[in-house]
Amino acid sequence: MATDFLPELAADLPNLAELGWPFREKFMDTIASDVGLQQFEELVPMLEGFEHPAILVSADYQILATNSHYIDAFGEIEHQPGNPARCYGVSHGYSVPCDQAGESCPLSACKSSGRKERVLHIHNTPRGREHVDVEMLPIKGRNGELKYFVELLKPVSIASAEFSTQQMVGSSPRFNEMINLINLVASRDSSVLLLGESGTGKELAAKAIHDASDRRDKVLVTVECAGLTETLFESELFGHVKGAFTGASQNKPGLLESADGGTLFLDEIGDVPLGMQVKLLRLLETGTYRAVGSTQVKRAQFRLVCATHKNLPELVAKGEFRQDLYYRINVFPIVLPALRDRGDDLALIAKSLLKKLDPEGNYRLTDSVVRRLRRHPFSGNIRELRNILERAIIFAHSNVIDTSVIERCLLDSVPALEDSAEQKWLDLPSQEREYLHKLLDHCRGDKDKAAQIAGISVRSLYRKLEQ
């Protein structure tokens, strides 16, 4: 490989020294040596100063050197005579730079801004396609011209671009955007609010945040907020002492105690009773709490992750969710995309779900089934897809799940046993009951919203449902 750039790079040393990078001294010693100027491999010690896989790239995308971390993670780079390896070809298999192939290019962004740039990419690796956090560092010459770039490649382990039964899977733009946000915030202690429809995988996202954080060796404690009364919620979270209330026959530690040093995940935070929201706010602001029936103040140290499918600003406007609590938990919001917005991921998600349902891996979907599923609205998102696939395994006559099986699984109700040609008329109370149940399903159990759409009061809605 040509080494004509070495004298130029040596001349750029003052610029490099100002950067204060960890490899500076070793690199300067290398360039100062006459032998080093003749040996291209002497650039490798410069890259060895980084704790992640790193490559040195020219302004025309040519890979000039790699460090040992890169070789361990991605393997040796093969250079063809007269056809030098370029970053977009090695990482993606492209024949043109990433920004010409429909993706963002950190090197191009670096050229435009003159500053460090980063992007989440999916790279080809010996293990298949993987998510990689790419950071590009520019090297300027004496005249300020950008000649070389150090590309750091940090593998992202919280998601998979290939089949997986343990991680979130996907490679669509909406999915990658979500993974990028998770990857950005995971290493910090900022509170995270996960937003999105039911069934989009908020619990998996919370686990990914925890697993990528410095608290990964501690416990992730999940509190299901939906359906808990204020007393029960307080007891579950804070614990209680013997005699605190009827049935409290012994001391019981709360989930907060288990979460100490780890991550506390409050699922469906929008369902926390209004009275309990005051105590939760006090916990988040002071880091202290008391068990039910106790006067002893305890201190809690945890990272908070919350999730909801509800519109919290709307609840705040209606007085059903405290505004101060909303701003306390909404430090770093992350929206989880609906499955219908991740059409390119559906086949991969379905394959991973089938493997979970049938660990032996006996079942597979035809291409026509995948196309049919991509047209389905999936109001229940990934949870609905899982149910459909479990039904399909039961109905399937072989290990191949075809469209006839899937169409049966997609039916909203069990086919009538009687002649379907005979029209059935329901009485008005039955029609009203069916309408209200479908409306509640559409509103995902939000009775206030359902009552508003139906044009009746919430009290009337409860009365009709009881009837």
XYZ file of C-alpha atoms in Angstrom:
467
model
C 0.000 0.000 0.000
C 1.292 3.463 -0.812
C 2.841 5.433 2.057
C 3.222 8.806 0.335
C 1.005 10.460 2.938
C 3.426 9.784 5.829
C 5.606 12.912 5.444
C 2.434 15.003 5.238
C 1.089 13.388 8.361
C 4.387 14.001 10.148
C 4.081 17.671 9.224
C 0.672 17.723 10.868
C 2.100 16.835 14.298
C 1.504 20.258 15.904
C -2.182 19.919 15.096
C -2.256 16.399 16.535
C -0.434 17.450 19.692
C -3.027 20.129 20.394
C -5.762 17.509 20.371
C -4.284 15.798 23.407
C -5.379 12.336 22.268
C -4.141 9.392 24.371
C -1.919 8.129 21.532
C -0.136 11.457 21.029
C 3.238 10.714 22.630
C 3.581 7.269 21.100
C 2.561 8.557 17.688
C 5.018 11.447 17.825
C 7.848 9.046 18.684
C 6.885 6.905 15.706
C 6.837 9.747 13.175
C 10.039 11.276 14.575
C 11.926 8.103 13.707
C 13.377 7.860 10.175
C 12.578 4.176 10.236
C 8.983 4.958 11.164
C 8.573 7.149 8.117
C 9.483 4.189 5.930
C 7.194 1.693 7.622
C 3.461 2.070 7.181
C 2.824 -0.378 10.022
C 4.241 2.175 12.441
C 0.879 3.931 12.315
C -0.708 1.014 14.136
C 0.591 2.083 17.590
C -1.308 5.335 17.129
C -4.582 3.455 16.776
C -3.729 1.126 19.659
C -4.328 4.034 22.023
C -8.065 3.566 21.591
C -10.037 1.029 23.606
C -12.387 0.319 20.693
C -11.865 -0.985 17.156
C -10.343 1.842 15.115
C -9.224 2.497 11.546
C -7.326 5.332 9.886
C -9.152 6.559 6.773
C -8.099 8.988 4.053
C -10.318 11.750 2.712
C -11.208 9.507 -0.246
C -12.464 6.735 2.102
C -9.353 4.533 1.776
C -8.551 2.429 4.858
C -4.890 3.090 5.717
C -4.443 1.226 9.005
C -6.328 -0.700 11.691
C -5.719 -1.499 15.356
C -5.743 -4.919 17.003
C -9.219 -4.341 18.475
C -10.550 -3.951 14.950
C -8.880 -7.153 13.785
C -10.275 -9.045 16.792
C -13.806 -7.751 16.179
C -14.012 -7.627 12.386
C -11.019 -9.561 11.031
C -8.164 -8.645 8.724
C -8.904 -6.341 5.790
C -7.924 -7.703 2.387
C -6.368 -5.184 -0.004
C -6.493 -5.990 -3.711
C -3.623 -4.704 -5.918
C -4.703 -1.471 -7.562
C -8.014 -1.550 -5.677
C -7.487 -0.297 -2.107
C -10.053 -1.191 0.543
C -12.478 1.604 1.320
C -14.587 1.934 4.445
C -17.967 1.798 2.697
C -17.015 -1.375 0.818
C -15.601 -3.208 3.849
C -18.347 -2.230 6.296
C -21.385 -2.335 4.018
C -20.432 -3.964 0.743
C -21.284 -0.745 -1.095
C -19.556 0.371 -4.277
C -20.160 4.037 -3.424
C -19.941 6.079 -0.187
C -22.754 5.596 2.314
C -24.430 8.924 1.622
C -24.724 7.926 -2.038
C -26.261 4.596 -1.049
C -29.090 6.079 1.005
C -27.367 6.094 4.408
C -25.760 8.778 6.526
C -21.981 9.029 6.207
C -19.970 10.242 9.222
C -16.908 10.968 7.091
C -18.909 13.179 4.758
C -20.484 14.876 7.791
C -16.986 15.381 9.218
C -15.856 17.079 6.027
C -18.833 19.445 6.192
C -18.641 20.326 9.891
C -14.917 19.965 10.545
C -15.858 18.402 13.885
C -16.275 14.962 15.369
C -19.379 13.185 14.041
C -21.184 9.993 14.992
C -23.893 7.761 13.576
C -25.439 4.351 14.233
C -24.759 1.978 11.329
C -25.283 -1.682 10.564
C -21.978 -3.266 9.516
C -21.099 -6.580 7.942
C -19.061 -8.625 10.429
C -17.845 -12.235 10.670
C -20.892 -12.826 12.891
C -23.353 -11.319 10.412
C -24.892 -7.840 10.323
C -24.451 -5.930 13.583
C -25.339 -2.507 14.955
C -22.237 -0.355 15.378
C -21.868 3.104 16.915
C -19.506 4.882 14.521
C -17.555 7.944 15.689
C -15.405 9.845 13.194
C -12.532 12.045 14.396
C -11.022 14.519 11.880
C -7.265 15.154 11.545
C -6.444 18.592 10.157
C -3.244 19.692 8.455
C -1.363 22.946 9.078
C -3.536 24.720 6.564
C -6.720 23.421 8.196
C -7.421 20.946 5.421
C -9.078 17.663 6.471
C -6.803 14.917 5.195
C -7.267 11.937 7.490
C -9.910 10.541 9.800
C -9.884 8.113 12.712
C -13.008 5.989 12.690
C -13.962 4.385 16.003
C -16.384 1.469 15.823
C -18.173 0.589 19.050
C -20.306 -2.578 18.827
C -23.850 -2.091 20.131
C -24.917 -5.213 22.022
C -28.429 -4.108 23.035
C -29.986 -5.066 19.690
C -29.457 -7.461 16.819
C -29.753 -6.930 13.092
C -29.955 -10.693 12.722
C -32.104 -13.421 14.251
C -32.132 -13.386 18.087
C -34.350 -14.694 20.877
C -32.698 -12.604 23.587
C -32.491 -9.083 22.145
C -34.630 -6.605 20.293
C -34.207 -7.268 16.585
C -34.467 -5.023 13.555
C -32.670 -2.836 11.066
C -35.370 -0.450 9.818
C -34.761 3.313 10.067
C -37.346 3.777 12.843
C -35.861 0.909 14.847
C -32.294 2.160 14.392
C -33.353 5.621 15.532
C -34.746 4.138 18.744
C -31.616 2.008 19.331
C -29.436 5.062 18.789
C -31.308 6.956 21.511
C -31.082 4.008 23.906
C -27.373 3.692 23.205
C -26.857 7.427 23.821
C -28.613 7.561 27.195
C -27.802 4.126 28.618
C -24.413 5.102 30.060
C -25.899 8.077 31.925
C -28.148 8.171 34.972
C -30.814 10.337 33.344
C -34.430 9.291 33.840
C -35.918 7.774 30.686
C -39.570 7.820 29.609
C -40.488 5.112 27.097
C -43.508 6.036 24.985
C -45.476 4.057 22.450
C -48.449 1.838 21.854
C -49.080 -1.310 23.862
C -47.102 -4.292 22.666
C -44.188 -2.370 21.143
C -41.624 -3.851 23.536
C -41.172 -1.191 26.209
C -40.069 -3.742 28.794
C -37.380 -5.039 26.427
C -36.237 -1.458 25.852
C -35.998 -0.889 29.610
C -33.904 -4.038 29.936
C -31.648 -2.853 27.103
C -31.081 0.462 28.885
C -30.216 -1.353 32.092
C -27.942 -3.908 30.403
C -25.958 -1.169 28.641
C -25.568 0.943 31.783
C -22.996 0.927 34.571
C -25.702 -0.642 36.754
C -25.852 -3.808 34.675
C -24.428 -5.902 37.537
C -27.247 -4.777 39.823
C -30.944 -5.646 39.643
C -33.577 -4.375 37.216
C -36.821 -4.212 39.215
C -40.097 -3.922 37.327
C -43.215 -2.483 38.953
C -46.474 -3.041 37.075
C -48.433 0.115 37.881
C -51.647 -0.778 36.034
C -54.497 -2.041 38.177
C -52.906 -1.258 41.563
C -54.809 0.728 44.165
C -52.976 3.511 45.955
C -52.532 1.438 49.120
C -51.315 -1.627 47.269
C -48.970 0.407 45.072
C -47.422 2.126 48.089
C -46.987 -1.180 49.897
C -45.420 -2.874 46.859
C -43.015 -0.031 46.204
C -42.111 1.145 49.709
C -42.874 -1.985 51.732
C -44.774 -2.051 55.026
C -44.260 -2.899 58.687
C -46.195 -5.358 60.789
C -49.592 -3.979 61.762
C -49.555 -1.162 59.196
C -52.961 -2.288 57.950
C -55.316 -5.231 58.195
C -53.500 -8.346 56.999
C -49.998 -6.926 57.517
C -48.873 -9.760 59.789
C -45.156 -9.180 59.296
C -42.644 -6.685 57.955
C -42.326 -6.722 54.174
C -39.527 -4.929 52.283
C -40.607 -2.977 49.196
C -39.350 -3.300 45.657
C -37.340 -0.110 46.153
C -35.090 -1.961 48.548
C -34.422 -4.600 45.893
C -33.678 -1.931 43.296
C -31.000 -0.235 45.394
C -28.011 0.499 43.150
C -29.860 -0.843 40.110
C -32.693 0.268 37.840
C -36.343 0.808 38.779
C -38.741 0.318 35.876
C -42.238 1.721 36.423
C -44.356 0.180 33.680
C -47.560 2.022 32.756
C -46.687 5.042 34.908
C -49.832 6.755 33.584
C -51.937 4.413 35.737
C -50.362 5.436 39.059
C -53.163 6.733 41.360
C -53.147 10.501 41.753
C -52.633 10.333 45.523
C -49.615 8.082 45.089
C -48.071 10.445 42.541
C -47.280 12.920 45.356
C -45.285 10.289 47.260
C -43.559 9.144 44.104
C -42.537 12.726 43.322
C -41.128 13.123 46.834
C -39.108 9.937 46.354
C -37.643 11.170 43.071
C -36.814 14.625 44.431
C -35.326 13.618 47.797
C -34.250 10.021 47.213
C -35.947 9.065 50.496
C -39.069 7.138 51.469
C -40.787 5.436 54.400
C -42.363 2.022 54.534
C -46.124 2.039 55.140
C -46.734 2.338 58.870
C -43.114 3.232 59.658
C -41.496 6.465 60.831
C -38.006 5.407 59.735
C -36.720 7.303 56.701
C -34.846 5.158 54.187
C -32.681 6.263 51.305
C -33.001 4.828 47.800
C -30.381 4.984 45.063
C -31.558 3.847 41.630
C -31.871 4.769 37.971
C -35.457 5.437 36.900
C -37.047 4.194 33.684
C -40.779 4.717 33.110
C -43.108 3.578 30.351
C -46.640 4.340 29.242
C -48.928 3.991 26.251
C -51.054 6.902 27.442
C -50.900 10.550 26.421
C -49.432 12.043 29.601
C -49.763 15.715 28.551
C -53.447 15.052 27.947
C -53.766 13.490 31.415
C -51.944 16.496 32.888
C -54.407 18.847 31.169
C -57.318 16.850 32.633
C -55.818 16.944 36.117
C -55.268 13.188 36.227
C -51.473 13.287 36.221
C -49.311 15.729 38.149
C -47.467 18.198 35.950
C -44.440 18.324 38.264
C -44.152 14.532 38.199
C -44.471 14.507 34.414
C -41.533 16.881 34.015
C -39.560 14.943 36.615
C -39.792 11.646 34.680
C -39.712 13.104 31.162
C -35.981 13.865 31.109
C -35.151 11.747 28.056
C -38.203 10.497 26.118
C -37.847 7.637 23.654
C -40.713 6.722 21.330
C -40.956 3.040 20.414
C -42.221 2.668 16.840
C -45.360 0.689 16.087
C -44.921 -2.591 14.234
C -46.793 -1.219 11.204
C -43.991 1.362 10.879
C -41.333 -1.360 10.867
C -42.356 -3.360 7.809
C -38.752 -4.183 6.882
C -38.270 -5.790 10.317
C -41.367 -7.992 10.298
C -39.764 -11.112 8.796
C -36.873 -10.970 11.265
C -39.162 -10.350 14.246
C -41.460 -13.203 13.182
C -38.512 -15.585 12.805
C -37.240 -14.681 16.268
C -40.705 -15.091 17.820
C -41.171 -18.492 16.167
C -37.884 -19.615 17.686
C -39.083 -18.508 21.117
C -42.380 -20.355 20.678
C -40.692 -23.455 19.265
C -37.067 -23.704 20.495
C -36.459 -26.680 18.199
C -36.988 -24.397 15.205
C -39.368 -26.630 13.287
C -41.589 -23.919 11.798
C -41.028 -21.365 9.058
C -43.129 -18.819 7.190
C -43.517 -18.660 3.423
C -42.651 -15.430 1.614
C -46.324 -14.917 0.785
C -47.162 -15.085 4.508
C -44.590 -12.397 5.271
C -46.101 -10.197 2.558
C -49.581 -10.791 3.996
C -48.468 -9.961 7.518
C -46.890 -6.717 6.318
C -50.354 -5.584 5.181
C -51.900 -6.284 8.598
C -52.375 -3.169 10.794
C -51.229 -4.883 14.037
C -53.041 -2.697 16.540
C -51.539 -4.958 19.215
C -48.047 -4.642 17.702
C -45.446 -7.319 18.507
C -47.641 -8.879 21.188
C -50.374 -9.403 18.578
C -47.861 -10.876 16.117
C -46.725 -13.335 18.774
C -50.306 -14.460 19.409
C -50.923 -14.927 15.680
C -47.780 -17.039 15.303
C -48.655 -19.171 18.322
C -52.090 -19.784 16.789
C -50.418 -20.622 13.478
C -48.241 -23.297 15.093
C -51.377 -24.906 16.501
C -53.250 -24.791 13.183
C -50.338 -25.749 10.917
C -50.446 -29.212 9.321
C -46.707 -29.186 8.670
C -43.636 -27.194 9.568
C -44.468 -24.703 6.787
C -46.921 -21.980 7.777
C -48.714 -20.842 4.620
C -51.274 -18.145 3.848
C -54.279 -20.406 4.460
C -53.111 -20.912 8.053
C -52.342 -17.238 8.608
C -55.667 -16.078 7.173
C -57.403 -18.315 9.680
C -55.293 -16.850 12.487
C -56.078 -13.292 11.406
C -59.839 -13.720 11.754
C -61.249 -11.355 14.367
C -63.511 -14.074 15.776
C -64.120 -17.801 15.559
C -66.205 -18.664 12.459
C -69.859 -19.229 13.241
C -70.894 -22.864 13.526
C -74.200 -22.189 11.830
C -74.784 -21.281 8.199
C -72.865 -18.012 7.676
C -75.288 -17.049 4.883
C -78.092 -16.673 7.424
C -77.991 -13.088 8.613
C -78.042 -12.669 12.394
C -79.613 -9.646 14.001
C -78.634 -8.605 17.526
C -80.980 -6.836 19.890
C -80.141 -3.230 20.749
C -78.619 -3.938 24.213
C -76.334 -6.587 22.672
C -75.298 -4.236 19.873
C -74.599 -1.492 22.396
C -72.521 -3.861 24.546
C -70.544 -5.056 21.530
C -69.991 -1.455 20.415
C -68.709 -0.400 23.847
C -66.310 -3.324 24.127
C -64.874 -2.658 20.667
C -64.602 1.021 21.539
C -62.703 0.184 24.744
C -60.360 -2.045 22.780
C -59.777 0.803 20.334
C -59.046 3.165 23.247
C -56.821 0.524 24.887
C -58.909 0.502 28.056
C -59.000 4.286 28.481
C -62.579 4.702 29.752
C -62.463 8.497 29.756
C -61.547 8.576 26.095
C -64.137 5.900 25.259
C -66.878 7.825 27.045
C -65.931 11.011 25.219
C -66.125 9.282 21.817
C -69.428 7.592 22.719
C -70.903 10.928 23.827
C -71.794 9.728 27.330
C -70.440 10.330 30.820
C -67.886 8.016 32.389
C -70.484 7.071 35.018
C -72.928 6.061 32.267
C -70.201 4.025 30.591
C -69.506 2.097 33.816
C -73.251 1.509 34.314
C -73.725 0.193 30.783
C -70.700 -2.095 31.093
C -72.037 -3.505 34.384
C -75.392 -4.185 32.743
